[in-house]
Amino acid sequence: MSKKSKIHRVVIVGGGFAGIQAGLNLAKSLPKSTEICLISNKHHFEYYPRIYRVVTGANPREVCIPLSEIFKKTRVKIVYDEINKVDLNNKNVTGKSEVNYEYDYLVLALGSETVYFNIEGVKERSFGFKSINEALALKKHLHKMFDVYLSSHKEDIISQLHIVVVGGGPSGVELTGKLIAYMRVLADHHCVKNEFITIDLVEGSSALVSTLPPEVSKKVYDRLHKLGVNIFLNRTLIKEDIDNILMKDMTLKTNTLIWTAGSRTNHFYASIDGLTVHKNGRVLVDEYLRPEGFENVFIAGDSPHTPYAGLAQTAIYDGNYVASSITRILNNRNLKKYMPKKVSYAVPVGDGWAAVAWGPLKIYGWVGYIMREMIDLIYFMSILPPHKAIKIFLNKPLPEPCHTCQVDL
């Protein structure tokens, strides 16, 4: 009689781009005797590249997809828990539920978190939109801003309707381009003149979306300026108080600061014995995305210290690579070295316009916007059945959280 084959256990921590991609691929490539467990602290996956649209009226279902839908009819077991301990030597992770999850192979893909650079007042008083809850809270606030229209003081109205977005990366640019038109629509519904709407975009470097080629960054700048956004480059935020934002050489009077200026790798990695964390917060890995000394552990997504880490397309690429590596190990095949893949950019700036930088190809305007929309749809179709992907992609906006706007719309 042949010996019973060992049941291998693969544990994936993180329900973002990298974790989902690894789970889907492993479910297809590994034998049924392999146990695949994905642990997430959320019941859903948030498609961050489109989350700025929720702030300006889109249905949250555009970006909020239940993990149960993604892994339906697969062998992946989904566990909703938050990991608070990882023991690499004894091959187990522990959740807040106090449940212990043992593994033979571990994939850590915890994503990133917002960083405020210890600037006084920013964390307490600013708005973000890295999650559905944050996006909806910001949207609600935007509607409340128009309560000031009852005031007869022009200065009060100008201050109340002044929005400052800090961070000129893709998130800040995408939100600002959409926000300027959205705020004007709200102003019209509330019988407030558009001239009272002011939106400033503040960036600490000398260019917007500085990872773009200079000529593409300039096109993005020109597009935002044409839409009516005030752009301040080379400006460093020092402090935010109740009514003002202080910079080294100027002060902006506003009650609404939206923070998109910084993110870092999840701080939890620094608490894991056996991992070495670079000064930028990312985990040092070998040529196979493994921390030194642990051949059964892989770091993926925003977390490894590799070129292009921190972008969705890199996280998807990492998930594919890690799944392929674990499959090769279990099939007694040699691993292939991790080869970083250059990224492309498709940055929408308002409705019907986007800048695309794809290798030497540069595309602007409506064609670029359609390309970006297709990129999103293709991704949805890669994790869901086509009919469900299209339904989510075409979700109608929800009613606005304001009685005036609901009536007028």
mmCIF file of C-alpha atoms in Angstrom:
data_model
loop_
_atom_site.group_PDB
_atom_site.id
_atom_site.type_symbol
_atom_site.label_atom_id
_atom_site.label_comp_id
_atom_site.label_asym_id
_atom_site.label_seq_id
_atom_site.Cartn_x
_atom_site.Cartn_y
_atom_site.Cartn_z
ATOM 1 C CA MET A 1 0.000 0.000 0.000
ATOM 2 C CA SER A 2 1.218 3.497 -0.810
ATOM 3 C CA LYS A 3 1.684 5.981 1.949
ATOM 4 C CA LYS A 4 -0.985 8.616 2.339
ATOM 5 C CA SER A 5 0.278 11.901 0.896
ATOM 6 C CA LYS A 6 0.806 14.758 3.315
ATOM 7 C CA ILE A 7 -1.840 17.490 3.403
ATOM 8 C CA HIS A 8 -0.075 20.794 2.919
ATOM 9 C CA ARG A 9 -1.530 23.929 4.489
ATOM 10 C CA VAL A 10 -1.150 27.324 2.855
ATOM 11 C CA VAL A 11 -2.167 30.366 4.890
ATOM 12 C CA ILE A 12 -2.584 33.761 3.221
ATOM 13 C CA VAL A 13 -2.854 36.791 5.514
ATOM 14 C CA GLY A 14 -4.469 39.758 3.763
ATOM 15 C CA GLY A 15 -7.513 40.144 1.507
ATOM 16 C CA GLY A 16 -6.101 42.776 -0.837
ATOM 17 C CA PHE A 17 -4.797 42.533 -4.386
ATOM 18 C CA ALA A 18 -1.859 40.236 -3.631
ATOM 19 C CA GLY A 19 -3.711 37.927 -1.240
ATOM 20 C CA ILE A 20 -6.700 37.514 -3.555
ATOM 21 C CA GLN A 21 -4.525 36.818 -6.587
ATOM 22 C CA ALA A 22 -2.441 34.269 -4.704
ATOM 23 C CA GLY A 23 -5.554 32.527 -3.370
ATOM 24 C CA LEU A 24 -7.321 32.294 -6.741
ATOM 25 C CA ASN A 25 -4.220 30.974 -8.503
ATOM 26 C CA LEU A 26 -3.373 28.440 -5.798
ATOM 27 C CA ALA A 27 -6.935 27.110 -5.867
ATOM 28 C CA LYS A 28 -6.470 26.338 -9.557
ATOM 29 C CA SER A 29 -2.924 24.974 -9.464
ATOM 30 C CA LEU A 30 -2.641 22.957 -6.247
ATOM 31 C CA PRO A 31 -4.057 19.466 -5.702
ATOM 32 C CA LYS A 32 -7.289 19.068 -3.762
ATOM 33 C CA SER A 33 -5.342 17.608 -0.854
ATOM 34 C CA THR A 34 -3.868 21.068 -0.190
ATOM 35 C CA GLU A 35 -5.668 23.306 2.299
ATOM 36 C CA ILE A 36 -5.785 26.989 1.368
ATOM 37 C CA CYS A 37 -6.874 29.488 3.997
ATOM 38 C CA LEU A 38 -7.161 33.253 3.450
ATOM 39 C CA ILE A 39 -7.392 35.353 6.621
ATOM 40 C CA SER A 40 -8.782 38.888 6.408
ATOM 41 C CA ASN A 41 -10.000 41.425 8.952
ATOM 42 C CA LYS A 42 -12.666 42.555 6.463
ATOM 43 C CA HIS A 43 -15.548 40.671 4.861
ATOM 44 C CA HIS A 44 -14.963 42.463 1.598
ATOM 45 C CA PHE A 45 -12.252 43.531 -0.813
ATOM 46 C CA GLU A 46 -11.972 47.268 -1.464
ATOM 47 C CA TYR A 47 -10.853 48.190 -4.962
ATOM 48 C CA TYR A 48 -8.825 51.214 -3.942
ATOM 49 C CA PRO A 49 -8.125 52.655 -7.440
ATOM 50 C CA ARG A 50 -11.822 53.632 -7.729
ATOM 51 C CA ILE A 51 -12.613 54.498 -4.126
ATOM 52 C CA TYR A 52 -12.307 58.243 -4.774
ATOM 53 C CA ARG A 53 -15.488 57.901 -6.861
ATOM 54 C CA VAL A 54 -17.471 56.937 -3.753
ATOM 55 C CA VAL A 55 -16.661 60.358 -2.279
ATOM 56 C CA THR A 56 -18.281 62.015 -5.296
ATOM 57 C CA GLY A 57 -21.472 59.975 -5.533
ATOM 58 C CA ALA A 58 -20.630 56.515 -6.872
ATOM 59 C CA ASN A 59 -22.209 53.408 -5.380
ATOM 60 C CA PRO A 60 -19.876 51.728 -2.843
ATOM 61 C CA ARG A 61 -20.543 48.423 -4.607
ATOM 62 C CA GLU A 62 -18.297 49.727 -7.368
ATOM 63 C CA VAL A 63 -15.341 49.198 -5.076
ATOM 64 C CA CYS A 64 -16.601 46.970 -2.262
ATOM 65 C CA ILE A 65 -16.763 43.288 -3.261
ATOM 66 C CA PRO A 66 -17.526 40.505 -0.728
ATOM 67 C CA LEU A 67 -14.698 37.998 -0.430
ATOM 68 C CA SER A 68 -17.337 35.275 -0.409
ATOM 69 C CA GLU A 69 -18.280 36.300 -3.971
ATOM 70 C CA ILE A 70 -14.679 36.302 -5.160
ATOM 71 C CA PHE A 71 -13.889 32.843 -3.770
ATOM 72 C CA LYS A 72 -17.268 31.290 -4.451
ATOM 73 C CA LYS A 73 -16.877 27.805 -5.989
ATOM 74 C CA THR A 74 -13.174 27.682 -5.086
ATOM 75 C CA ARG A 75 -11.383 25.619 -2.446
ATOM 76 C CA VAL A 76 -10.196 28.688 -0.563
ATOM 77 C CA LYS A 77 -11.436 28.829 3.006
ATOM 78 C CA ILE A 78 -12.068 32.402 4.129
ATOM 79 C CA VAL A 79 -11.504 33.245 7.786
ATOM 80 C CA TYR A 80 -12.467 36.651 9.175
ATOM 81 C CA ASP A 81 -9.957 37.446 11.874
ATOM 82 C CA GLU A 82 -7.205 39.958 12.619
ATOM 83 C CA ILE A 83 -3.769 38.464 13.053
ATOM 84 C CA ASN A 84 -1.888 39.802 16.068
ATOM 85 C CA LYS A 85 0.971 37.301 16.283
ATOM 86 C CA VAL A 86 3.145 35.515 13.740
ATOM 87 C CA ASP A 87 5.547 32.780 14.874
ATOM 88 C CA LEU A 88 7.776 32.008 11.913
ATOM 89 C CA ASN A 89 9.835 29.412 13.786
ATOM 90 C CA ASN A 90 6.844 27.329 14.867
ATOM 91 C CA LYS A 91 4.904 27.919 11.643
ATOM 92 C CA ASN A 92 1.716 29.426 13.013
ATOM 93 C CA VAL A 93 -0.174 32.694 13.219
ATOM 94 C CA THR A 94 -2.637 33.753 15.910
ATOM 95 C CA GLY A 95 -5.684 35.983 15.570
ATOM 96 C CA LYS A 96 -7.488 38.285 17.973
ATOM 97 C CA SER A 97 -10.028 35.488 18.221
ATOM 98 C CA GLU A 98 -7.205 33.553 19.958
ATOM 99 C CA VAL A 99 -7.444 30.902 17.252
ATOM 100 C CA ASN A 100 -4.103 29.453 16.179
ATOM 101 C CA TYR A 101 -3.599 28.844 12.420
ATOM 102 C CA GLU A 102 -0.822 26.439 11.520
ATOM 103 C CA TYR A 103 0.774 26.479 8.099
ATOM 104 C CA ASP A 104 3.333 24.808 5.887
ATOM 105 C CA TYR A 105 3.532 27.844 3.618
ATOM 106 C CA LEU A 106 2.710 31.405 4.597
ATOM 107 C CA VAL A 107 1.941 34.426 2.430
ATOM 108 C CA LEU A 108 1.997 37.782 4.216
ATOM 109 C CA ALA A 109 0.232 40.520 2.242
ATOM 110 C CA LEU A 110 -0.965 43.026 4.833
ATOM 111 C CA GLY A 111 -1.014 46.107 2.642
ATOM 112 C CA SER A 112 -0.270 49.657 3.741
ATOM 113 C CA GLU A 113 -1.625 52.304 6.091
ATOM 114 C CA THR A 114 -1.824 56.084 6.201
ATOM 115 C CA VAL A 115 1.113 58.013 7.652
ATOM 116 C CA TYR A 116 0.906 61.634 8.839
ATOM 117 C CA PHE A 117 4.625 62.373 9.359
ATOM 118 C CA ASN A 118 3.922 63.597 12.924
ATOM 119 C CA ILE A 119 2.464 66.865 11.608
ATOM 120 C CA GLU A 120 0.496 68.505 14.391
ATOM 121 C CA GLY A 121 -3.282 68.316 14.036
ATOM 122 C CA VAL A 122 -3.423 66.434 10.731
ATOM 123 C CA LYS A 123 -4.375 62.986 11.991
ATOM 124 C CA GLU A 124 -7.081 64.386 14.268
ATOM 125 C CA ARG A 125 -8.648 66.886 11.855
ATOM 126 C CA SER A 126 -8.119 65.631 8.311
ATOM 127 C CA PHE A 127 -10.250 63.382 6.130
ATOM 128 C CA GLY A 128 -8.969 60.378 4.207
ATOM 129 C CA PHE A 129 -10.521 57.879 1.826
ATOM 130 C CA LYS A 130 -8.419 54.723 2.054
ATOM 131 C CA SER A 131 -11.526 52.746 3.031
ATOM 132 C CA ILE A 132 -15.226 52.698 2.220
ATOM 133 C CA ASN A 133 -16.096 54.070 5.657
ATOM 134 C CA GLU A 134 -13.669 56.979 5.276
ATOM 135 C CA ALA A 135 -14.969 57.767 1.788
ATOM 136 C CA LEU A 136 -18.590 57.816 2.941
ATOM 137 C CA ALA A 137 -17.718 59.983 5.958
ATOM 138 C CA LEU A 138 -16.005 62.494 3.667
ATOM 139 C CA LYS A 139 -18.960 62.503 1.276
ATOM 140 C CA LYS A 140 -21.345 63.238 4.160
ATOM 141 C CA HIS A 141 -19.096 66.070 5.301
ATOM 142 C CA LEU A 142 -19.085 67.651 1.823
ATOM 143 C CA HIS A 143 -22.862 67.933 1.959
ATOM 144 C CA LYS A 144 -22.833 69.399 5.461
ATOM 145 C CA MET A 145 -20.466 72.115 4.277
ATOM 146 C CA PHE A 146 -23.363 73.761 2.463
ATOM 147 C CA ASP A 147 -25.270 74.389 5.674
ATOM 148 C CA VAL A 148 -23.378 77.694 5.753
ATOM 149 C CA TYR A 149 -25.425 79.024 2.831
ATOM 150 C CA LEU A 150 -27.912 80.202 5.488
ATOM 151 C CA SER A 151 -25.276 82.660 6.669
ATOM 152 C CA SER A 152 -25.318 86.175 5.266
ATOM 153 C CA HIS A 153 -21.564 86.649 5.669
ATOM 154 C CA LYS A 154 -19.632 86.201 2.439
ATOM 155 C CA GLU A 155 -16.360 85.465 4.264
ATOM 156 C CA ASP A 156 -18.004 82.631 6.183
ATOM 157 C CA ILE A 157 -19.238 81.042 2.981
ATOM 158 C CA ILE A 158 -15.834 81.310 1.270
ATOM 159 C CA SER A 159 -14.034 79.752 4.234
ATOM 160 C CA GLN A 160 -16.622 76.999 4.681
ATOM 161 C CA LEU A 161 -16.495 75.979 1.026
ATOM 162 C CA HIS A 162 -12.710 75.980 0.783
ATOM 163 C CA ILE A 163 -11.241 72.482 0.440
ATOM 164 C CA VAL A 164 -7.534 71.708 0.646
ATOM 165 C CA VAL A 165 -6.251 68.369 -0.657
ATOM 166 C CA VAL A 166 -2.723 67.559 0.494
ATOM 167 C CA GLY A 167 -0.821 65.114 -1.682
ATOM 168 C CA GLY A 168 -0.334 65.352 -5.434
ATOM 169 C CA GLY A 169 0.087 61.647 -6.107
ATOM 170 C CA PRO A 170 -2.456 59.572 -8.088
ATOM 171 C CA SER A 171 -5.005 59.540 -5.242
ATOM 172 C CA GLY A 172 -4.924 63.287 -4.695
ATOM 173 C CA VAL A 173 -5.066 64.074 -8.408
ATOM 174 C CA GLU A 174 -7.902 61.635 -9.134
ATOM 175 C CA LEU A 175 -10.010 62.898 -6.242
ATOM 176 C CA THR A 176 -9.389 66.571 -6.963
ATOM 177 C CA GLY A 177 -10.254 66.217 -10.652
ATOM 178 C CA LYS A 178 -13.575 64.627 -9.771
ATOM 179 C CA LEU A 179 -14.257 66.788 -6.715
ATOM 180 C CA ILE A 180 -14.238 70.168 -8.449
ATOM 181 C CA ALA A 181 -17.201 69.233 -10.678
ATOM 182 C CA TYR A 182 -19.046 67.467 -7.833
ATOM 183 C CA MET A 183 -18.807 70.483 -5.532
ATOM 184 C CA ARG A 184 -20.165 72.759 -8.244
ATOM 185 C CA VAL A 185 -23.155 70.470 -8.706
ATOM 186 C CA LEU A 186 -23.821 70.544 -4.953
ATOM 187 C CA ALA A 187 -23.478 74.322 -4.957
ATOM 188 C CA ASP A 188 -26.080 74.587 -7.693
ATOM 189 C CA HIS A 189 -28.492 72.371 -5.754
ATOM 190 C CA HIS A 190 -28.063 74.559 -2.683
ATOM 191 C CA CYS A 191 -28.385 77.832 -4.616
ATOM 192 C CA VAL A 192 -24.794 78.790 -3.839
ATOM 193 C CA LYS A 193 -22.722 80.516 -6.505
ATOM 194 C CA ASN A 194 -19.873 78.449 -7.965
ATOM 195 C CA GLU A 195 -17.488 81.332 -7.304
ATOM 196 C CA PHE A 196 -17.582 80.443 -3.607
ATOM 197 C CA ILE A 197 -16.108 76.975 -4.279
ATOM 198 C CA THR A 198 -12.336 76.822 -3.831
ATOM 199 C CA ILE A 199 -10.264 73.649 -4.132
ATOM 200 C CA ASP A 200 -6.505 73.714 -3.544
ATOM 201 C CA LEU A 201 -4.114 70.851 -4.226
ATOM 202 C CA VAL A 202 -0.887 71.033 -2.218
ATOM 203 C CA GLU A 203 2.160 68.913 -3.144
ATOM 204 C CA GLY A 204 5.530 68.841 -1.431
ATOM 205 C CA SER A 205 7.568 68.025 -4.529
ATOM 206 C CA SER A 206 8.070 69.971 -7.741
ATOM 207 C CA ALA A 207 5.587 67.943 -9.833
ATOM 208 C CA LEU A 208 2.218 66.213 -9.629
ATOM 209 C CA VAL A 209 2.364 62.408 -9.717
ATOM 210 C CA SER A 210 6.151 62.626 -9.720
ATOM 211 C CA THR A 211 6.522 58.981 -10.791
ATOM 212 C CA LEU A 212 5.111 59.925 -14.204
ATOM 213 C CA PRO A 213 7.355 61.099 -17.045
ATOM 214 C CA PRO A 214 7.735 64.912 -16.804
ATOM 215 C CA GLU A 215 5.722 65.606 -19.959
ATOM 216 C CA VAL A 216 2.808 63.485 -18.669
ATOM 217 C CA SER A 217 2.932 65.144 -15.255
ATOM 218 C CA LYS A 218 2.748 68.537 -16.992
ATOM 219 C CA LYS A 219 -0.363 67.433 -18.916
ATOM 220 C CA VAL A 220 -2.003 66.395 -15.630
ATOM 221 C CA TYR A 221 -1.107 69.770 -14.099
ATOM 222 C CA ASP A 222 -2.573 71.645 -17.061
ATOM 223 C CA ARG A 223 -5.770 69.584 -16.975
ATOM 224 C CA LEU A 224 -6.386 70.272 -13.272
ATOM 225 C CA HIS A 225 -5.627 73.948 -13.728
ATOM 226 C CA LYS A 226 -8.119 74.108 -16.596
ATOM 227 C CA LEU A 227 -10.777 72.506 -14.380
ATOM 228 C CA GLY A 228 -10.307 75.306 -11.842
ATOM 229 C CA VAL A 229 -8.091 73.682 -9.197
ATOM 230 C CA ASN A 230 -5.449 75.862 -7.501
ATOM 231 C CA ILE A 231 -2.151 73.943 -7.441
ATOM 232 C CA PHE A 232 0.669 74.646 -4.990
ATOM 233 C CA LEU A 233 3.921 72.753 -5.587
ATOM 234 C CA ASN A 234 7.003 72.601 -3.348
ATOM 235 C CA ARG A 235 4.849 73.349 -0.291
ATOM 236 C CA THR A 236 5.355 71.564 3.035
ATOM 237 C CA LEU A 237 2.573 71.352 5.577
ATOM 238 C CA ILE A 238 3.642 72.301 9.103
ATOM 239 C CA LYS A 239 0.450 72.296 11.162
ATOM 240 C CA GLU A 240 -3.330 72.188 11.012
ATOM 241 C CA ASP A 241 -5.498 73.898 13.585
ATOM 242 C CA ILE A 242 -9.256 74.405 13.754
ATOM 243 C CA ASP A 243 -9.493 77.071 11.024
ATOM 244 C CA ASN A 244 -6.124 77.149 9.248
ATOM 245 C CA ILE A 245 -3.524 75.069 7.467
ATOM 246 C CA LEU A 246 -0.023 76.379 8.089
ATOM 247 C CA MET A 247 2.828 75.933 5.608
ATOM 248 C CA LYS A 248 6.314 77.377 5.630
ATOM 249 C CA ASP A 249 5.457 80.370 3.493
ATOM 250 C CA MET A 250 1.680 80.637 3.505
ATOM 251 C CA THR A 251 -1.524 79.969 5.443
ATOM 252 C CA LEU A 252 -4.781 78.609 4.009
ATOM 253 C CA LYS A 253 -8.061 79.241 5.819
ATOM 254 C CA THR A 254 -10.248 76.143 5.656
ATOM 255 C CA ASN A 255 -12.242 73.695 7.748
ATOM 256 C CA THR A 256 -11.746 70.814 5.298
ATOM 257 C CA LEU A 257 -8.384 69.141 4.816
ATOM 258 C CA ILE A 258 -8.251 65.917 2.789
ATOM 259 C CA TRP A 259 -5.040 63.962 3.380
ATOM 260 C CA THR A 260 -3.602 61.798 0.587
ATOM 261 C CA ALA A 261 0.064 62.620 1.125
ATOM 262 C CA GLY A 262 1.510 59.524 2.699
ATOM 263 C CA SER A 263 1.285 55.798 3.229
ATOM 264 C CA ARG A 264 3.591 53.191 4.662
ATOM 265 C CA THR A 265 3.807 49.444 4.944
ATOM 266 C CA ASN A 266 1.672 47.989 7.718
ATOM 267 C CA HIS A 267 3.492 48.600 11.002
ATOM 268 C CA PHE A 268 2.692 45.040 12.137
ATOM 269 C CA TYR A 269 5.635 43.660 10.135
ATOM 270 C CA ALA A 270 8.066 45.314 12.536
ATOM 271 C CA SER A 271 6.677 43.194 15.396
ATOM 272 C CA ILE A 272 7.365 39.855 13.685
ATOM 273 C CA ASP A 273 10.528 38.141 14.948
ATOM 274 C CA GLY A 274 12.703 37.005 12.063
ATOM 275 C CA LEU A 275 11.794 39.777 9.631
ATOM 276 C CA THR A 276 14.171 42.600 8.792
ATOM 277 C CA VAL A 277 12.444 45.862 7.993
ATOM 278 C CA HIS A 278 14.081 48.504 5.804
ATOM 279 C CA LYS A 279 14.065 52.142 6.933
ATOM 280 C CA ASN A 280 11.182 52.766 4.503
ATOM 281 C CA GLY A 281 9.110 50.209 6.417
ATOM 282 C CA ARG A 282 9.190 47.483 3.787
ATOM 283 C CA VAL A 283 10.421 43.965 4.498
ATOM 284 C CA LEU A 284 13.793 42.865 3.145
ATOM 285 C CA VAL A 285 13.390 39.781 0.959
ATOM 286 C CA ASP A 286 15.597 37.534 -1.160
ATOM 287 C CA GLU A 287 15.355 36.958 -4.911
ATOM 288 C CA TYR A 288 12.261 34.802 -4.339
ATOM 289 C CA LEU A 289 10.295 37.276 -2.157
ATOM 290 C CA ARG A 290 11.216 35.340 0.988
ATOM 291 C CA PRO A 291 12.647 36.754 4.233
ATOM 292 C CA GLU A 292 16.134 35.439 4.922
ATOM 293 C CA GLY A 293 16.087 32.100 6.721
ATOM 294 C CA PHE A 294 12.456 31.191 5.977
ATOM 295 C CA GLU A 295 12.017 29.299 2.721
ATOM 296 C CA ASN A 296 8.322 28.658 3.361
ATOM 297 C CA VAL A 297 7.340 32.318 3.884
ATOM 298 C CA PHE A 298 6.582 34.854 1.147
ATOM 299 C CA ILE A 299 6.066 38.627 1.419
ATOM 300 C CA ALA A 300 3.823 40.115 -1.269
ATOM 301 C CA GLY A 301 2.013 43.286 -2.332
ATOM 302 C CA ASP A 302 2.881 46.631 -0.742
ATOM 303 C CA SER A 303 5.187 44.984 1.789
ATOM 304 C CA PRO A 304 8.417 43.649 0.183
ATOM 305 C CA HIS A 305 11.363 45.969 -0.397
ATOM 306 C CA THR A 306 11.250 45.694 -4.176
ATOM 307 C CA PRO A 307 10.972 48.159 -7.072
ATOM 308 C CA TYR A 308 7.421 49.324 -7.849
ATOM 309 C CA ALA A 309 5.974 48.017 -4.561
ATOM 310 C CA GLY A 310 2.955 49.971 -3.349
ATOM 311 C CA LEU A 311 0.895 49.830 -6.544
ATOM 312 C CA ALA A 312 -2.088 47.597 -7.293
ATOM 313 C CA GLN A 313 -0.576 46.189 -10.480
ATOM 314 C CA THR A 314 2.595 45.213 -8.588
ATOM 315 C CA ALA A 315 0.529 43.513 -5.872
ATOM 316 C CA ILE A 316 -1.346 41.482 -8.497
ATOM 317 C CA TYR A 317 1.962 40.538 -10.107
ATOM 318 C CA ASP A 318 3.345 39.487 -6.711
ATOM 319 C CA GLY A 319 0.277 37.350 -6.013
ATOM 320 C CA ASN A 320 0.767 35.530 -9.298
ATOM 321 C CA TYR A 321 4.457 35.014 -8.597
ATOM 322 C CA VAL A 322 3.968 33.708 -5.052
ATOM 323 C CA ALA A 323 1.257 31.261 -6.151
ATOM 324 C CA SER A 324 3.519 29.993 -8.922
ATOM 325 C CA SER A 325 6.430 29.597 -6.495
ATOM 326 C CA ILE A 326 4.456 27.574 -3.942
ATOM 327 C CA THR A 327 3.104 25.385 -6.741
ATOM 328 C CA ARG A 328 6.628 24.784 -8.050
ATOM 329 C CA ILE A 329 7.884 23.841 -4.581
ATOM 330 C CA LEU A 330 5.098 21.291 -4.070
ATOM 331 C CA ASN A 331 5.818 19.851 -7.523
ATOM 332 C CA ASN A 332 9.539 19.557 -6.687
ATOM 333 C CA ARG A 333 10.539 22.104 -9.298
ATOM 334 C CA ASN A 334 13.162 24.826 -9.009
ATOM 335 C CA LEU A 335 11.960 28.325 -8.213
ATOM 336 C CA LYS A 336 12.211 31.127 -10.741
ATOM 337 C CA LYS A 337 13.747 34.367 -9.546
ATOM 338 C CA TYR A 338 11.437 37.294 -8.954
ATOM 339 C CA MET A 339 11.816 39.793 -11.781
ATOM 340 C CA PRO A 340 10.245 43.193 -10.966
ATOM 341 C CA LYS A 341 7.847 44.302 -13.670
ATOM 342 C CA LYS A 342 7.784 47.911 -14.806
ATOM 343 C CA VAL A 343 4.476 49.590 -14.163
ATOM 344 C CA SER A 344 2.187 51.626 -16.366
ATOM 345 C CA TYR A 345 0.051 54.554 -15.286
ATOM 346 C CA ALA A 346 -3.503 55.553 -16.143
ATOM 347 C CA VAL A 347 -4.526 58.611 -14.127
ATOM 348 C CA PRO A 348 -8.077 59.963 -14.604
ATOM 349 C CA VAL A 349 -8.477 63.709 -14.050
ATOM 350 C CA GLY A 350 -12.176 64.539 -14.048
ATOM 351 C CA ASP A 351 -14.845 62.888 -16.173
ATOM 352 C CA GLY A 352 -13.831 61.853 -19.670
ATOM 353 C CA TRP A 353 -10.101 62.573 -19.391
ATOM 354 C CA ALA A 354 -7.095 60.520 -18.306
ATOM 355 C CA ALA A 355 -3.349 60.490 -18.844
ATOM 356 C CA VAL A 356 -1.875 57.100 -19.761
ATOM 357 C CA ALA A 357 1.849 56.314 -19.697
ATOM 358 C CA TRP A 358 2.453 52.797 -21.014
ATOM 359 C CA GLY A 359 6.113 52.371 -21.804
ATOM 360 C CA PRO A 360 6.924 54.813 -24.628
ATOM 361 C CA LEU A 361 3.203 55.287 -25.349
ATOM 362 C CA LYS A 362 1.561 58.462 -24.022
ATOM 363 C CA ILE A 363 -2.204 58.924 -24.412
ATOM 364 C CA TYR A 364 -4.410 61.740 -23.135
ATOM 365 C CA GLY A 365 -8.068 62.694 -23.052
ATOM 366 C CA TRP A 366 -11.109 60.581 -23.811
ATOM 367 C CA VAL A 367 -9.129 57.630 -25.220
ATOM 368 C CA GLY A 368 -7.011 57.523 -22.075
ATOM 369 C CA TYR A 369 -10.164 57.636 -19.941
ATOM 370 C CA ILE A 370 -11.706 54.685 -21.797
ATOM 371 C CA MET A 371 -8.461 52.756 -21.373
ATOM 372 C CA ARG A 372 -8.534 53.347 -17.627
ATOM 373 C CA GLU A 373 -12.181 52.247 -17.420
ATOM 374 C CA MET A 374 -11.343 49.072 -19.349
ATOM 375 C CA ILE A 375 -8.437 48.319 -17.021
ATOM 376 C CA ASP A 376 -10.844 48.418 -14.065
ATOM 377 C CA LEU A 377 -13.451 46.275 -15.821
ATOM 378 C CA ILE A 378 -10.885 43.676 -16.910
ATOM 379 C CA TYR A 379 -9.705 43.358 -13.321
ATOM 380 C CA PHE A 380 -13.251 42.873 -12.033
ATOM 381 C CA MET A 381 -13.729 40.137 -14.650
ATOM 382 C CA SER A 382 -10.539 38.431 -13.479
ATOM 383 C CA ILE A 383 -11.934 37.900 -9.961
ATOM 384 C CA LEU A 384 -15.670 37.531 -10.684
ATOM 385 C CA PRO A 385 -17.927 35.882 -13.281
ATOM 386 C CA PRO A 386 -18.367 38.286 -16.242
ATOM 387 C CA HIS A 387 -22.026 39.081 -15.559
ATOM 388 C CA LYS A 388 -21.310 39.970 -11.921
ATOM 389 C CA ALA A 389 -18.246 42.022 -12.868
ATOM 390 C CA ILE A 390 -20.262 44.071 -15.369
ATOM 391 C CA LYS A 391 -23.093 44.560 -12.887
ATOM 392 C CA ILE A 392 -20.705 45.915 -10.253
ATOM 393 C CA PHE A 393 -18.920 48.090 -12.805
ATOM 394 C CA LEU A 394 -22.214 49.642 -13.935
ATOM 395 C CA ASN A 395 -23.728 50.154 -10.479
ATOM 396 C CA LYS A 396 -25.972 53.205 -10.308
ATOM 397 C CA PRO A 397 -25.088 55.995 -7.846
ATOM 398 C CA LEU A 398 -26.792 55.932 -4.473
ATOM 399 C CA PRO A 399 -29.103 58.761 -3.318
ATOM 400 C CA GLU A 400 -27.115 61.660 -1.909
ATOM 401 C CA PRO A 401 -26.966 61.978 1.921
ATOM 402 C CA CYS A 402 -28.663 65.364 1.796
ATOM 403 C CA HIS A 403 -32.409 66.099 1.645
ATOM 404 C CA THR A 404 -31.942 69.037 -0.693
ATOM 405 C CA CYS A 405 -29.801 67.086 -3.154
ATOM 406 C CA GLN A 406 -32.078 64.033 -3.107
ATOM 407 C CA VAL A 407 -35.072 66.170 -4.042
ATOM 408 C CA ASP A 408 -33.296 68.092 -6.774
ATOM 409 C CA LEU A 409 -31.601 65.041 -8.271
#
